[in-house]
Coordinates of C-alpha atoms in Angstrom, one line a residue:
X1042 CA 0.0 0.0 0.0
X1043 CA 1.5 3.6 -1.0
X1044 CA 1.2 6.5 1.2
X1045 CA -0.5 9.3 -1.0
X1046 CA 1.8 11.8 0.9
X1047 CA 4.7 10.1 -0.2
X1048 CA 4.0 11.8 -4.0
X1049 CA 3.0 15.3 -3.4
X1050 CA 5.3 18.2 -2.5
X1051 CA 5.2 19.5 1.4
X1052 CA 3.6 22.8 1.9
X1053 CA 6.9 24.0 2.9
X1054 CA 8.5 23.7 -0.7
X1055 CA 6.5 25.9 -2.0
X1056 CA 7.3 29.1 -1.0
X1057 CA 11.2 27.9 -2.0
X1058 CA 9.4 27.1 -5.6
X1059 CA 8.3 30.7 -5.5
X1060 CA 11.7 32.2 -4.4
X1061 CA 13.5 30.1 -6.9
X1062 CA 10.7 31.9 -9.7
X1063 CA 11.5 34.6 -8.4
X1064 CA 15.1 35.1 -8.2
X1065 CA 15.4 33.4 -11.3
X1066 CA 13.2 36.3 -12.7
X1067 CA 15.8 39.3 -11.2
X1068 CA 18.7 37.1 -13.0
X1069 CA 17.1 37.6 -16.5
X1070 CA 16.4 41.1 -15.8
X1071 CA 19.9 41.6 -15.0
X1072 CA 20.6 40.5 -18.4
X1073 CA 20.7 43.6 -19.9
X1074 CA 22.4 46.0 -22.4
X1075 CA 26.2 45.3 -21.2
X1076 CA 25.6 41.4 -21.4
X1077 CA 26.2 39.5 -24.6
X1078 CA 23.5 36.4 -24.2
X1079 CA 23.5 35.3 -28.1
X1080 CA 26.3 32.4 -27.5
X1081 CA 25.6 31.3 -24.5
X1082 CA 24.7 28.0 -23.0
X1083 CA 22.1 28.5 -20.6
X1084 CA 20.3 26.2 -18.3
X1085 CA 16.7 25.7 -19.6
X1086 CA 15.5 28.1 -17.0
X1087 CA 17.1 31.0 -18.3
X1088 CA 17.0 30.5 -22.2
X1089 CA 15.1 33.0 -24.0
X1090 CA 15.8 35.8 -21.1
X1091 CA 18.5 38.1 -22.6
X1092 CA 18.7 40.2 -25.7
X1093 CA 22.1 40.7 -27.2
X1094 CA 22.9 43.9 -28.2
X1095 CA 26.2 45.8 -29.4
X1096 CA 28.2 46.8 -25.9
X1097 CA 31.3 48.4 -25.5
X1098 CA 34.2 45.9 -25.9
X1099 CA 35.2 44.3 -22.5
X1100 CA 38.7 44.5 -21.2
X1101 CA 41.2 43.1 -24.0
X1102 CA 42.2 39.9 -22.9
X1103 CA 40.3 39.7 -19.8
X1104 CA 39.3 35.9 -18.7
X1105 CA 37.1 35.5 -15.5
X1106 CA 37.3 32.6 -13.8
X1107 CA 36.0 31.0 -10.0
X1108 CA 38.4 29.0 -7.9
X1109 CA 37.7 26.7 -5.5
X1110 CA 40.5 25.2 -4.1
X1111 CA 42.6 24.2 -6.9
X1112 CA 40.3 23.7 -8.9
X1113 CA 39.3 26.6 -11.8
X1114 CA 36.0 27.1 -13.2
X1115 CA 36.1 29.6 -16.8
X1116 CA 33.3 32.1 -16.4
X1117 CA 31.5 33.2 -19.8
X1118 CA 30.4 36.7 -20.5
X1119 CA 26.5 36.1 -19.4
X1120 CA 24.9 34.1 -16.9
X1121 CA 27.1 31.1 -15.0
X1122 CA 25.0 29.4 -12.8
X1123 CA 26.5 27.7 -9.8
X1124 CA 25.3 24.8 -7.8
X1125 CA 25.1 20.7 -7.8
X1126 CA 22.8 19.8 -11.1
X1127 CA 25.2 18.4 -13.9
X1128 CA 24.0 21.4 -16.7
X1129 CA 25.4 24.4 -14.5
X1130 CA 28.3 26.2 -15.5
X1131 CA 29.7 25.7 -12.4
X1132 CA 28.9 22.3 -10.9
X1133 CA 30.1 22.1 -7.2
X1134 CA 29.6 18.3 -5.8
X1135 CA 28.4 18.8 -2.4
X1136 CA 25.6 17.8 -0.9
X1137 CA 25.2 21.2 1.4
X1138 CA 25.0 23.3 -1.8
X1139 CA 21.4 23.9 -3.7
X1140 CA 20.9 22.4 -7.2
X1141 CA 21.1 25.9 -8.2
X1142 CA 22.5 27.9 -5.6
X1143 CA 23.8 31.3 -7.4
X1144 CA 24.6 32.9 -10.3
X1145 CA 27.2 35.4 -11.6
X1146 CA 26.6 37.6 -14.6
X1147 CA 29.8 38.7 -16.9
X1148 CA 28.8 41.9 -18.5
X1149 CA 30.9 42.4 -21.4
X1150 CA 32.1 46.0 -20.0
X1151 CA 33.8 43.4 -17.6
X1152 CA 31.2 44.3 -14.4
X1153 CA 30.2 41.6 -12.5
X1154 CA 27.3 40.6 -10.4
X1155 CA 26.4 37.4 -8.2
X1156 CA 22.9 36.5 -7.3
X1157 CA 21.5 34.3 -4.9
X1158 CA 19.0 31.9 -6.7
X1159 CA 16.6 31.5 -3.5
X1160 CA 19.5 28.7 -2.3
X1161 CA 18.6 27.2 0.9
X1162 CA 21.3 28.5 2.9
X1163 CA 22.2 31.7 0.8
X1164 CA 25.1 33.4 -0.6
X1165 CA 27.8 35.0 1.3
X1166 CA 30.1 37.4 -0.1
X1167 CA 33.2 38.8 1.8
X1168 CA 31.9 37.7 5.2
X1169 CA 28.3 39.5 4.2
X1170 CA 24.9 37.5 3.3
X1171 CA 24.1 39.2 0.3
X1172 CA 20.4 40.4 0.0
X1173 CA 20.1 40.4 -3.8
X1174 CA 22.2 41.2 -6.9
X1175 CA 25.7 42.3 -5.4
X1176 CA 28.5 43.7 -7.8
X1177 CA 31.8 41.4 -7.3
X1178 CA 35.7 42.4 -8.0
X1179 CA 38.2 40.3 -8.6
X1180 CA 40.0 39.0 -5.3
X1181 CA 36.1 38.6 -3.7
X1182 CA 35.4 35.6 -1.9
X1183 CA 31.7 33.5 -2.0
X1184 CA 30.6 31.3 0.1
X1185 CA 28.5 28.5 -0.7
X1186 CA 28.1 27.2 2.7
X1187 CA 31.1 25.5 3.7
X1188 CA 32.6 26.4 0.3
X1189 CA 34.8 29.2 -0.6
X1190 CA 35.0 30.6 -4.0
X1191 CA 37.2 33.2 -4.8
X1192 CA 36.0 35.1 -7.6
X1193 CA 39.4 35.7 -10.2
X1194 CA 40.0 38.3 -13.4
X1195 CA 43.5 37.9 -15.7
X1196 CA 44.6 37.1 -18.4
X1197 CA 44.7 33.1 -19.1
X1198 CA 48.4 32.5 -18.9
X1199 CA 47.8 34.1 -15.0
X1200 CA 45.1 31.1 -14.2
X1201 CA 47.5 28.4 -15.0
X1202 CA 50.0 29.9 -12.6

């Protein structure tokens, strides 16, 4: 005998379903003139959210790039989404971490922005919970709960090294 409880969704997952709409919602509105969307790879979420336009030229030779550890993640200009699901850009194997915890946006001026994607345990950035869209420099660090990510600019010779 099945319990019928056993297929629905508890009450408490749904306002989480409704942050994750939400946030997901102030990530493609983010998307805008400075961020070239047209050859990305996005996860099916996000497709269809950005128009690419013409923006000033970023940085010659810039590369962005996450670290965690030793490990490096390349950042595309556009949306990266971070978290444990196989088709993020970023996939981070740890159980603690949402399916899709955050995002950071490239803008091709070479601005950069992380957003928490209604995670479970939010997004922490230099020590600081971040509330919504935060701008991020190179040298920043983000936390994914017992992860820290250390946000990285350069040229790609300076990631192998």
């Amino acid at each position: 005998m099945t319990d019928a409880h056993v297929n629905t969704r508890h009450p408490s997952d749904l306002p989480r379903q409704e942050q994750f709409q939400a946030a997901r919602e102030r990530v493609r509105a983010a998307c805008g003139e400075y961020t070239l969307a047209g050859d990305l790879v996005l996860p099916a979420e996000f497709r269809g959210s950005c128009v690419a336009v013409t923006p000033p030229p970023p940085p010659a030779g810039t590369t962005f790039w996450l670290q965690d550890g030793d490990k490096l993640y390349p950042l595309v200009t556009g949306v990266n989404s971070i978290g444990r699901l196989p088709d993020n850009a970023v996939v981070i194997r740890d159980e603690h971490i949402s399916r899709r915890h955050c995002a950071i946006i490239i803008h091709r001026d070479g601005q950069a922005e992380v957003h928490d994607v209604a995670s479970k345990n939010g997004t922490v950035l230099n020590d600081a919970k971040i509330a919504g869209p935060t701008r991020i420099r190179p040298g920043d660090r983000i936390r994914l709960c017992n992860r820290d990510l250390i946000f990285l600019a350069g040229r790609p010779s300076e990631a192998r090294e």
